[in-house]
Amino acid sequence: METKQTFTDNRLRTLQHNGSDKRIILFDERQPGLALQLTPAGTKTFQFRHWDKTRQQTKIVSLGKYPDLPLNRAREQAAILLTEMNSGVDIQDKARTTRQEETFAELFHRFIEEHSRPHKRTWGEDLSRYKLYMERPLGVKKISWFSTENVRMWHLGITKQRLQRDDGFVSKTTANHALKLLSVIFSTMRPEMPNPCARVKKFSETSRERFLKPEEIYRLFEALNHPDTPELFRDYILLSLFTGGRRDNVLGMRWLDLDLSQGLWTIPGEQSKNGKSMIIPLTTEAMDILQRRRAETTSMFVLASPLGKSGHYAEPKRAWQTVVKRAGLTEVRLHDLRRTLGSFMAHSGANIVAIGKALGHQSVQSTMVYAKMLTDPVRSRMQAAVDLMKKATEQTPEERVVPIRRMRNK
């Protein structure tokens, strides 16, 4: 076997050991200093091997295993090390220092324990983004690896990642959220170093404006009224639609936050997205569901479930996909239910202030008297929106209305 040859992916991929008990070292003719170590077990590792200036010692630095480390990246690293070595840098000493550096995984977990968990209500979202988009590509990287170019390539790579449950790829918006989190991690935990995300340009985003139209609302109600639709899931969807509440707030709705005598739902500040308490008026349809569930449960949660670790219902993605398919809807997400209430309020004549208060876009005073003054006109507009939804369920010529007040499995 020749010890010097031009490395190609095809050649390296098919390379086999000669069967001896010794390691084989091959050198790339194209990039000085780049070598490949092949063990009897078949492991292939890129190395940088080059004489020092005195030509009395060969400097050896491990670069990474092939094919995890692509050939083109190995050549780039070897070229950098050769330049540094010719400039007098002790590349072996530098490599030892790098090995002692904190990895990004270590940095992230410090961020979670010292900053995110104690101070952020949404710390679970940080953990989820790390596992989905950072752990595999960035977890083992040393902090010195993070540069503007490397972060830019990682940011772009997210959009080439396939979705877990649906066809297609991760959106640019999701990639931007991950980039924002990475920037926060570095600015919070490593303020002494330049933030490698600072000069990475975010992708342009198109705001989502999807909401259900009247004929789609009718099909959704029909699908929810299907005998195979679980009552717990049906109640979650209808409460989301009739209150305009955010996903986590509706799932974690507690009886102690509800005033059924006044028809009000107070979302505490620690559970609110903007950190301020919100008061949401309850329509007749929402009250019907809540009063029925109040008579059927002893749990602290409205949507109690023994299957969830939290004690309440977890996000029902699979059930939602089933109902959407049954209703013949396309490009509809759970969050679109919240947007749908706002759109129907607008069609019923509500102004921006009323819509903003209904959806919690503006904070309100926490005192009950002032809240009652604010919520009465908002309630009337929300009720008008729900009435308009119900009207959309009418069929012609029969003019049949889908029963949505007390939907139950048959």
Short mmCIF file of C-alpha atoms in Angstrom, two decimals:
data_model
loop_
_atom_site.label_atom_id
_atom_site.label_comp_id
_atom_site.label_asym_id
_atom_site.label_seq_id
_atom_site.Cartn_x
_atom_site.Cartn_y
_atom_site.Cartn_z
CA MET A 1 0.00 0.00 0.00
CA GLU A 2 1.41 3.37 -1.03
CA THR A 3 2.06 5.67 1.93
CA LYS A 4 1.45 8.79 -0.16
CA GLN A 5 -1.52 9.25 -2.44
CA THR A 6 -4.15 11.80 -3.37
CA PHE A 7 -7.04 11.39 -0.95
CA THR A 8 -10.51 11.10 -2.43
CA ASP A 9 -13.75 10.19 -0.71
CA ASN A 10 -14.12 7.06 -2.84
CA ARG A 11 -10.58 5.94 -2.02
CA LEU A 12 -10.91 6.62 1.71
CA ARG A 13 -14.34 5.00 1.91
CA THR A 14 -13.13 1.74 0.36
CA LEU A 15 -9.77 1.71 2.12
CA GLN A 16 -9.00 -1.57 3.90
CA HIS A 17 -6.28 -2.49 6.41
CA ASN A 18 -3.64 -4.99 5.20
CA GLY A 19 -4.34 -7.43 8.03
CA SER A 20 -1.22 -6.81 10.11
CA ASP A 21 -1.28 -5.84 13.79
CA LYS A 22 0.22 -2.42 13.12
CA ARG A 23 -1.33 0.95 12.35
CA ILE A 24 -0.89 2.27 8.82
CA ILE A 25 -0.16 5.96 8.17
CA LEU A 26 -1.03 7.40 4.76
CA PHE A 27 -0.24 10.94 3.55
CA ASP A 28 -2.25 13.18 1.25
CA GLU A 29 -0.32 14.37 -1.80
CA ARG A 30 -2.58 17.37 -2.20
CA GLN A 31 -2.31 18.89 1.32
CA PRO A 32 1.09 18.85 3.08
CA GLY A 33 0.85 17.55 6.63
CA LEU A 34 -2.50 15.81 6.24
CA ALA A 35 -2.34 12.12 7.15
CA LEU A 36 -4.79 9.29 7.72
CA GLN A 37 -4.21 6.70 10.42
CA LEU A 38 -5.78 3.30 9.73
CA THR A 39 -5.99 0.80 12.63
CA PRO A 40 -6.30 -2.99 12.40
CA ALA A 41 -9.89 -2.56 13.60
CA GLY A 42 -10.61 -0.39 10.57
CA THR A 43 -10.84 3.01 12.33
CA LYS A 44 -9.80 5.90 10.08
CA THR A 45 -8.53 9.06 11.76
CA PHE A 46 -7.24 12.24 10.15
CA GLN A 47 -4.04 13.61 11.65
CA PHE A 48 -1.72 16.51 11.04
CA ARG A 49 1.90 15.27 10.89
CA HIS A 50 4.81 17.55 10.06
CA TRP A 51 8.42 18.14 11.01
CA ASP A 52 9.09 21.13 13.22
CA LYS A 53 11.55 23.83 12.12
CA THR A 54 14.52 21.96 13.57
CA ARG A 55 13.45 18.79 11.75
CA GLN A 56 14.22 16.90 14.95
CA GLN A 57 10.63 16.09 15.92
CA THR A 58 7.40 15.33 14.12
CA LYS A 59 4.44 17.29 15.47
CA ILE A 60 1.28 15.17 15.53
CA VAL A 61 -2.24 16.51 16.15
CA SER A 62 -5.40 14.42 15.82
CA LEU A 63 -8.05 16.13 13.67
CA GLY A 64 -11.00 13.75 13.81
CA LYS A 65 -12.38 10.48 12.52
CA TYR A 66 -13.37 9.90 8.93
CA PRO A 67 -16.11 10.18 7.64
CA ASP A 68 -17.45 12.22 10.62
CA LEU A 69 -14.83 14.79 9.65
CA PRO A 70 -15.20 15.34 5.88
CA LEU A 71 -12.09 15.29 3.70
CA ASN A 72 -12.42 18.95 2.67
CA ARG A 73 -12.65 20.10 6.30
CA ALA A 74 -9.65 17.95 7.23
CA ARG A 75 -7.61 19.64 4.49
CA GLU A 76 -8.70 23.07 5.74
CA GLN A 77 -7.65 22.24 9.30
CA ALA A 78 -4.31 20.85 8.14
CA ALA A 79 -3.62 24.02 6.11
CA ILE A 80 -4.36 26.19 9.17
CA LEU A 81 -2.09 24.11 11.40
CA LEU A 82 0.71 24.25 8.82
CA THR A 83 0.47 28.06 8.71
CA GLU A 84 0.46 28.32 12.50
CA MET A 85 3.39 25.94 12.82
CA ASN A 86 5.43 27.92 10.29
CA SER A 87 4.64 31.04 12.34
CA GLY A 88 6.16 29.49 15.45
CA VAL A 89 3.01 28.30 17.20
CA ASP A 90 3.40 25.15 19.28
CA ILE A 91 0.44 23.34 17.76
CA GLN A 92 0.64 20.40 20.17
CA ASP A 93 0.51 22.69 23.19
CA LYS A 94 -2.43 24.53 21.60
CA ALA A 95 -4.20 21.22 21.00
CA ARG A 96 -3.76 20.24 24.66
CA THR A 97 -5.25 23.58 25.74
CA THR A 98 -8.20 23.06 23.41
CA ARG A 99 -8.84 19.60 24.85
CA GLN A 100 -9.12 21.17 28.30
CA GLU A 101 -11.65 23.74 27.05
CA GLU A 102 -15.32 23.63 27.97
CA THR A 103 -17.53 22.02 25.36
CA PHE A 104 -20.72 23.68 24.19
CA ALA A 105 -22.73 20.92 25.89
CA GLU A 106 -21.13 21.84 29.20
CA LEU A 107 -21.73 25.54 28.56
CA PHE A 108 -25.37 24.95 27.67
CA HIS A 109 -26.13 22.90 30.77
CA ARG A 110 -24.57 25.61 32.93
CA PHE A 111 -26.81 28.10 31.12
CA ILE A 112 -29.90 25.98 31.88
CA GLU A 113 -29.10 25.56 35.59
CA GLU A 114 -27.74 29.04 36.30
CA HIS A 115 -29.90 31.22 34.08
CA SER A 116 -32.71 29.61 32.08
CA ARG A 117 -34.41 27.41 34.67
CA PRO A 118 -34.31 29.99 37.52
CA HIS A 119 -35.36 33.00 35.43
CA LYS A 120 -37.34 31.83 32.39
CA ARG A 121 -40.81 30.36 32.38
CA THR A 122 -40.03 28.95 28.93
CA TRP A 123 -36.79 27.22 29.94
CA GLY A 124 -38.24 23.95 28.64
CA GLU A 125 -38.31 25.44 25.15
CA ASP A 126 -34.58 26.21 25.45
CA LEU A 127 -33.92 22.60 26.35
CA SER A 128 -36.07 21.35 23.48
CA ARG A 129 -34.29 23.58 20.93
CA TYR A 130 -30.93 22.39 22.17
CA LYS A 131 -31.87 18.73 21.76
CA LEU A 132 -33.38 19.26 18.31
CA TYR A 133 -30.91 21.63 16.69
CA MET A 134 -27.75 21.98 18.83
CA GLU A 135 -26.87 18.83 20.74
CA ARG A 136 -25.73 16.74 17.80
CA PRO A 137 -23.95 19.34 15.63
CA LEU A 138 -22.59 21.57 18.42
CA GLY A 139 -22.53 19.60 21.70
CA VAL A 140 -18.98 18.25 21.46
CA LYS A 141 -17.50 21.41 19.96
CA LYS A 142 -15.02 23.39 22.04
CA ILE A 143 -15.88 27.03 22.67
CA SER A 144 -12.93 28.17 20.54
CA TRP A 145 -14.55 26.43 17.55
CA PHE A 146 -17.39 28.94 17.46
CA SER A 147 -16.73 31.57 14.84
CA THR A 148 -19.02 33.67 12.67
CA GLU A 149 -18.51 31.37 9.69
CA ASN A 150 -19.07 28.16 11.65
CA VAL A 151 -22.23 29.53 13.25
CA ARG A 152 -23.46 30.72 9.85
CA MET A 153 -23.03 27.24 8.39
CA TRP A 154 -24.83 25.67 11.37
CA HIS A 155 -27.68 28.19 11.03
CA LEU A 156 -28.07 27.33 7.34
CA GLY A 157 -27.85 23.60 8.09
CA ILE A 158 -30.94 23.74 10.31
CA THR A 159 -33.09 24.63 7.29
CA LYS A 160 -31.83 21.47 5.55
CA GLN A 161 -32.93 19.30 8.46
CA ARG A 162 -36.07 17.24 7.83
CA LEU A 163 -39.09 17.61 10.09
CA GLN A 164 -39.62 14.79 12.54
CA ARG A 165 -43.31 14.13 11.93
CA ASP A 166 -44.23 15.88 8.70
CA ASP A 167 -42.81 16.08 5.20
CA GLY A 168 -40.56 18.99 4.40
CA PHE A 169 -37.76 20.80 6.19
CA VAL A 170 -37.33 22.92 9.30
CA SER A 171 -38.49 26.49 8.68
CA LYS A 172 -36.33 29.59 8.53
CA THR A 173 -38.26 30.97 11.49
CA THR A 174 -37.28 27.96 13.59
CA ALA A 175 -33.64 28.36 12.53
CA ASN A 176 -33.79 32.01 13.60
CA HIS A 177 -35.15 31.05 17.01
CA ALA A 178 -32.27 28.62 17.47
CA LEU A 179 -29.76 31.30 16.44
CA LYS A 180 -31.29 33.73 18.93
CA LEU A 181 -30.94 31.16 21.72
CA LEU A 182 -27.30 30.49 20.80
CA SER A 183 -26.59 34.22 20.92
CA VAL A 184 -28.22 34.54 24.35
CA ILE A 185 -26.16 31.63 25.66
CA PHE A 186 -22.87 33.25 24.63
CA SER A 187 -23.82 36.76 25.75
CA THR A 188 -24.99 35.42 29.12
CA MET A 189 -22.37 32.80 29.92
CA ARG A 190 -19.31 34.10 28.02
CA PRO A 191 -19.64 37.92 27.99
CA GLU A 192 -15.86 38.33 27.93
CA MET A 193 -15.59 36.93 24.38
CA PRO A 194 -16.96 38.33 21.11
CA ASN A 195 -20.36 36.81 20.42
CA PRO A 196 -19.93 34.51 17.38
CA CYS A 197 -23.59 35.08 16.44
CA ALA A 198 -23.34 38.87 16.25
CA ARG A 199 -22.61 39.07 12.52
CA VAL A 200 -24.74 36.12 11.42
CA LYS A 201 -27.70 37.46 9.45
CA LYS A 202 -31.11 36.03 10.25
CA PHE A 203 -33.27 34.61 7.47
CA SER A 204 -36.08 36.83 6.28
CA GLU A 205 -39.39 35.52 7.60
CA THR A 206 -42.90 35.61 6.24
CA SER A 207 -45.44 36.20 8.97
CA ARG A 208 -48.05 33.46 9.22
CA GLU A 209 -51.61 34.65 8.67
CA ARG A 210 -53.47 31.33 8.56
CA PHE A 211 -56.86 31.19 10.20
CA LEU A 212 -59.92 29.04 9.66
CA LYS A 213 -62.60 30.31 7.30
CA PRO A 214 -66.33 29.77 8.00
CA GLU A 215 -66.59 26.64 5.84
CA GLU A 216 -63.46 25.25 7.50
CA ILE A 217 -64.88 25.94 10.96
CA TYR A 218 -67.91 23.88 10.00
CA ARG A 219 -65.74 20.94 8.90
CA LEU A 220 -63.65 21.19 12.06
CA PHE A 221 -66.76 21.04 14.28
CA GLU A 222 -68.03 18.05 12.33
CA ALA A 223 -64.71 16.25 12.78
CA LEU A 224 -64.64 17.06 16.49
CA ASN A 225 -68.18 15.68 16.84
CA HIS A 226 -67.10 12.35 15.32
CA PRO A 227 -67.63 9.41 17.75
CA ASP A 228 -63.92 8.49 17.60
CA THR A 229 -62.76 11.91 18.80
CA PRO A 230 -61.72 11.69 22.49
CA GLU A 231 -63.69 14.05 24.73
CA LEU A 232 -60.53 15.40 26.42
CA PHE A 233 -59.03 16.33 23.08
CA ARG A 234 -62.31 17.85 21.88
CA ASP A 235 -62.57 20.00 24.99
CA TYR A 236 -58.97 21.19 24.56
CA ILE A 237 -59.57 22.24 20.96
CA LEU A 238 -62.83 24.02 21.73
CA LEU A 239 -61.39 25.83 24.75
CA SER A 240 -58.45 26.93 22.61
CA LEU A 241 -60.83 28.20 19.94
CA PHE A 242 -63.34 29.89 22.27
CA THR A 243 -60.78 31.57 24.57
CA GLY A 244 -57.95 32.35 22.15
CA GLY A 245 -55.54 31.09 24.84
CA ARG A 246 -51.99 30.06 24.06
CA ARG A 247 -51.25 26.35 23.91
CA ASP A 248 -49.42 26.00 27.23
CA ASN A 249 -51.93 28.18 29.07
CA VAL A 250 -54.94 26.15 27.89
CA LEU A 251 -53.23 22.82 28.57
CA GLY A 252 -52.25 23.95 32.08
CA MET A 253 -55.52 25.76 32.90
CA ARG A 254 -56.23 25.48 36.64
CA TRP A 255 -59.51 25.78 38.54
CA LEU A 256 -58.01 28.25 40.99
CA ASP A 257 -57.41 30.67 38.09
CA LEU A 258 -61.05 30.50 36.99
CA ASP A 259 -63.93 32.55 38.37
CA LEU A 260 -66.93 30.74 36.95
CA SER A 261 -69.38 33.04 38.75
CA GLN A 262 -67.94 36.04 36.88
CA GLY A 263 -66.96 34.15 33.76
CA LEU A 264 -63.27 35.12 33.96
CA TRP A 265 -59.99 33.29 33.47
CA THR A 266 -56.90 34.88 35.04
CA ILE A 267 -53.54 33.73 33.70
CA PRO A 268 -50.86 34.48 36.35
CA GLY A 269 -47.84 36.49 35.32
CA GLU A 270 -45.45 33.58 35.84
CA GLN A 271 -47.43 31.59 33.27
CA SER A 272 -47.93 34.44 30.83
CA LYS A 273 -45.69 34.90 27.81
CA ASN A 274 -45.07 38.57 28.57
CA GLY A 275 -44.64 37.99 32.31
CA LYS A 276 -47.79 39.95 33.21
CA SER A 277 -51.12 38.58 34.38
CA MET A 278 -53.91 38.43 31.82
CA ILE A 279 -57.67 38.31 32.35
CA ILE A 280 -59.67 36.57 29.65
CA PRO A 281 -63.49 36.76 29.53
CA LEU A 282 -65.22 33.42 29.02
CA THR A 283 -67.91 32.99 26.39
CA THR A 284 -71.05 30.94 26.98
CA GLU A 285 -69.62 28.01 25.01
CA ALA A 286 -66.39 28.01 27.02
CA MET A 287 -68.39 28.19 30.27
CA ASP A 288 -70.49 25.18 29.22
CA ILE A 289 -67.36 23.08 28.79
CA LEU A 290 -65.81 24.27 32.05
CA GLN A 291 -68.94 23.70 34.14
CA ARG A 292 -69.28 20.18 32.79
CA ARG A 293 -65.64 19.39 33.48
CA ARG A 294 -65.86 20.94 36.96
CA ALA A 295 -68.59 18.42 37.84
CA GLU A 296 -66.53 15.51 36.49
CA THR A 297 -63.06 16.05 37.99
CA THR A 298 -61.31 16.55 41.33
CA SER A 299 -57.98 17.50 39.78
CA MET A 300 -56.47 20.97 40.10
CA PHE A 301 -56.30 21.04 36.29
CA VAL A 302 -59.23 21.54 33.95
CA LEU A 303 -57.73 19.16 31.37
CA ALA A 304 -56.42 16.62 33.86
CA SER A 305 -54.63 13.54 32.52
CA PRO A 306 -52.76 10.79 34.41
CA LEU A 307 -50.63 10.16 31.32
CA GLY A 308 -48.82 13.49 31.43
CA LYS A 309 -45.90 14.01 33.82
CA SER A 310 -47.32 17.43 34.68
CA GLY A 311 -50.70 16.04 35.67
CA HIS A 312 -52.50 17.67 32.76
CA TYR A 313 -53.06 16.94 29.10
CA ALA A 314 -49.97 17.11 26.87
CA GLU A 315 -49.91 18.63 23.41
CA PRO A 316 -52.04 16.26 21.28
CA LYS A 317 -50.18 16.45 17.96
CA ARG A 318 -51.27 13.03 16.71
CA ALA A 319 -54.93 13.58 17.61
CA TRP A 320 -54.80 16.98 15.93
CA GLN A 321 -53.41 15.48 12.74
CA THR A 322 -56.23 12.92 12.74
CA VAL A 323 -58.94 15.56 13.13
CA VAL A 324 -57.38 17.85 10.53
CA LYS A 325 -57.28 14.96 8.05
CA ARG A 326 -60.86 13.99 8.87
CA ALA A 327 -61.98 17.60 8.35
CA GLY A 328 -60.14 17.88 5.05
CA LEU A 329 -58.10 20.88 6.25
CA THR A 330 -54.63 21.76 4.99
CA GLU A 331 -51.78 23.82 6.40
CA VAL A 332 -53.53 24.26 9.75
CA ARG A 333 -51.67 24.29 13.06
CA LEU A 334 -52.96 24.31 16.61
CA HIS A 335 -51.79 27.90 17.08
CA ASP A 336 -54.05 28.93 14.19
CA LEU A 337 -57.05 28.41 16.49
CA ARG A 338 -55.92 31.42 18.50
CA ARG A 339 -55.57 33.47 15.35
CA THR A 340 -59.00 32.27 14.19
CA LEU A 341 -60.76 33.81 17.19
CA GLY A 342 -59.12 37.16 16.45
CA SER A 343 -60.14 37.01 12.82
CA PHE A 344 -63.78 36.21 13.63
CA MET A 345 -63.81 39.04 16.18
CA ALA A 346 -62.62 41.40 13.47
CA HIS A 347 -65.36 40.17 11.10
CA SER A 348 -67.95 40.74 13.82
CA GLY A 349 -66.90 44.38 14.12
CA ALA A 350 -64.48 44.31 17.07
CA ASN A 351 -61.78 46.96 17.12
CA ILE A 352 -58.05 46.35 17.58
CA VAL A 353 -58.19 47.19 21.29
CA ALA A 354 -60.87 44.58 21.99
CA ILE A 355 -59.04 41.93 19.97
CA GLY A 356 -55.76 42.73 21.69
CA LYS A 357 -57.33 42.38 25.13
CA ALA A 358 -59.08 39.13 24.19
CA LEU A 359 -55.82 37.57 22.99
CA GLY A 360 -53.69 39.00 25.78
CA HIS A 361 -51.67 41.27 23.54
CA GLN A 362 -52.03 44.08 26.08
CA SER A 363 -51.80 43.80 29.89
CA VAL A 364 -54.73 44.71 32.13
CA GLN A 365 -54.99 45.66 35.80
CA SER A 366 -55.27 42.73 38.17
CA THR A 367 -58.00 44.16 40.41
CA MET A 368 -61.38 42.54 39.86
CA VAL A 369 -63.36 45.80 39.64
CA TYR A 370 -61.19 47.27 36.90
CA ALA A 371 -60.97 43.91 35.14
CA LYS A 372 -64.78 43.71 35.09
CA MET A 373 -64.97 47.15 33.45
CA LEU A 374 -62.49 46.12 30.79
CA THR A 375 -63.78 42.63 30.11
CA ASP A 376 -67.51 43.32 29.64
CA PRO A 377 -67.17 44.95 26.18
CA VAL A 378 -64.49 42.42 25.22
CA ARG A 379 -66.78 39.55 26.26
CA SER A 380 -69.55 40.83 24.01
CA ARG A 381 -67.19 40.90 21.04
CA MET A 382 -65.84 37.42 21.82
CA GLN A 383 -69.42 36.15 22.14
CA ALA A 384 -70.27 37.73 18.79
CA ALA A 385 -67.27 35.95 17.24
CA VAL A 386 -68.35 32.58 18.64
CA ASP A 387 -71.92 33.20 17.47
CA LEU A 388 -70.51 33.87 14.01
CA MET A 389 -68.58 30.58 14.16
CA LYS A 390 -71.79 28.76 15.08
CA LYS A 391 -73.60 30.41 12.22
CA ALA A 392 -70.91 29.11 9.85
CA THR A 393 -71.91 25.57 10.80
CA GLU A 394 -75.36 25.94 9.26
CA GLN A 395 -76.05 23.70 6.32
CA THR A 396 -78.30 24.64 3.48
CA PRO A 397 -81.01 23.79 2.69
CA GLU A 398 -81.44 21.73 5.87
CA GLU A 399 -79.85 24.49 7.99
CA ARG A 400 -78.56 21.93 10.42
CA VAL A 401 -76.33 23.26 13.18
CA VAL A 402 -73.59 21.03 14.55
CA PRO A 403 -74.10 20.69 18.34
CA ILE A 404 -70.95 22.14 19.89
CA ARG A 405 -72.10 22.99 23.39
CA ARG A 406 -72.04 19.54 24.87
CA MET A 407 -70.10 17.33 22.50
CA ARG A 408 -69.61 13.87 23.92
CA ASN A 409 -68.57 10.50 22.56
CA LYS A 410 -71.51 8.37 21.68
#
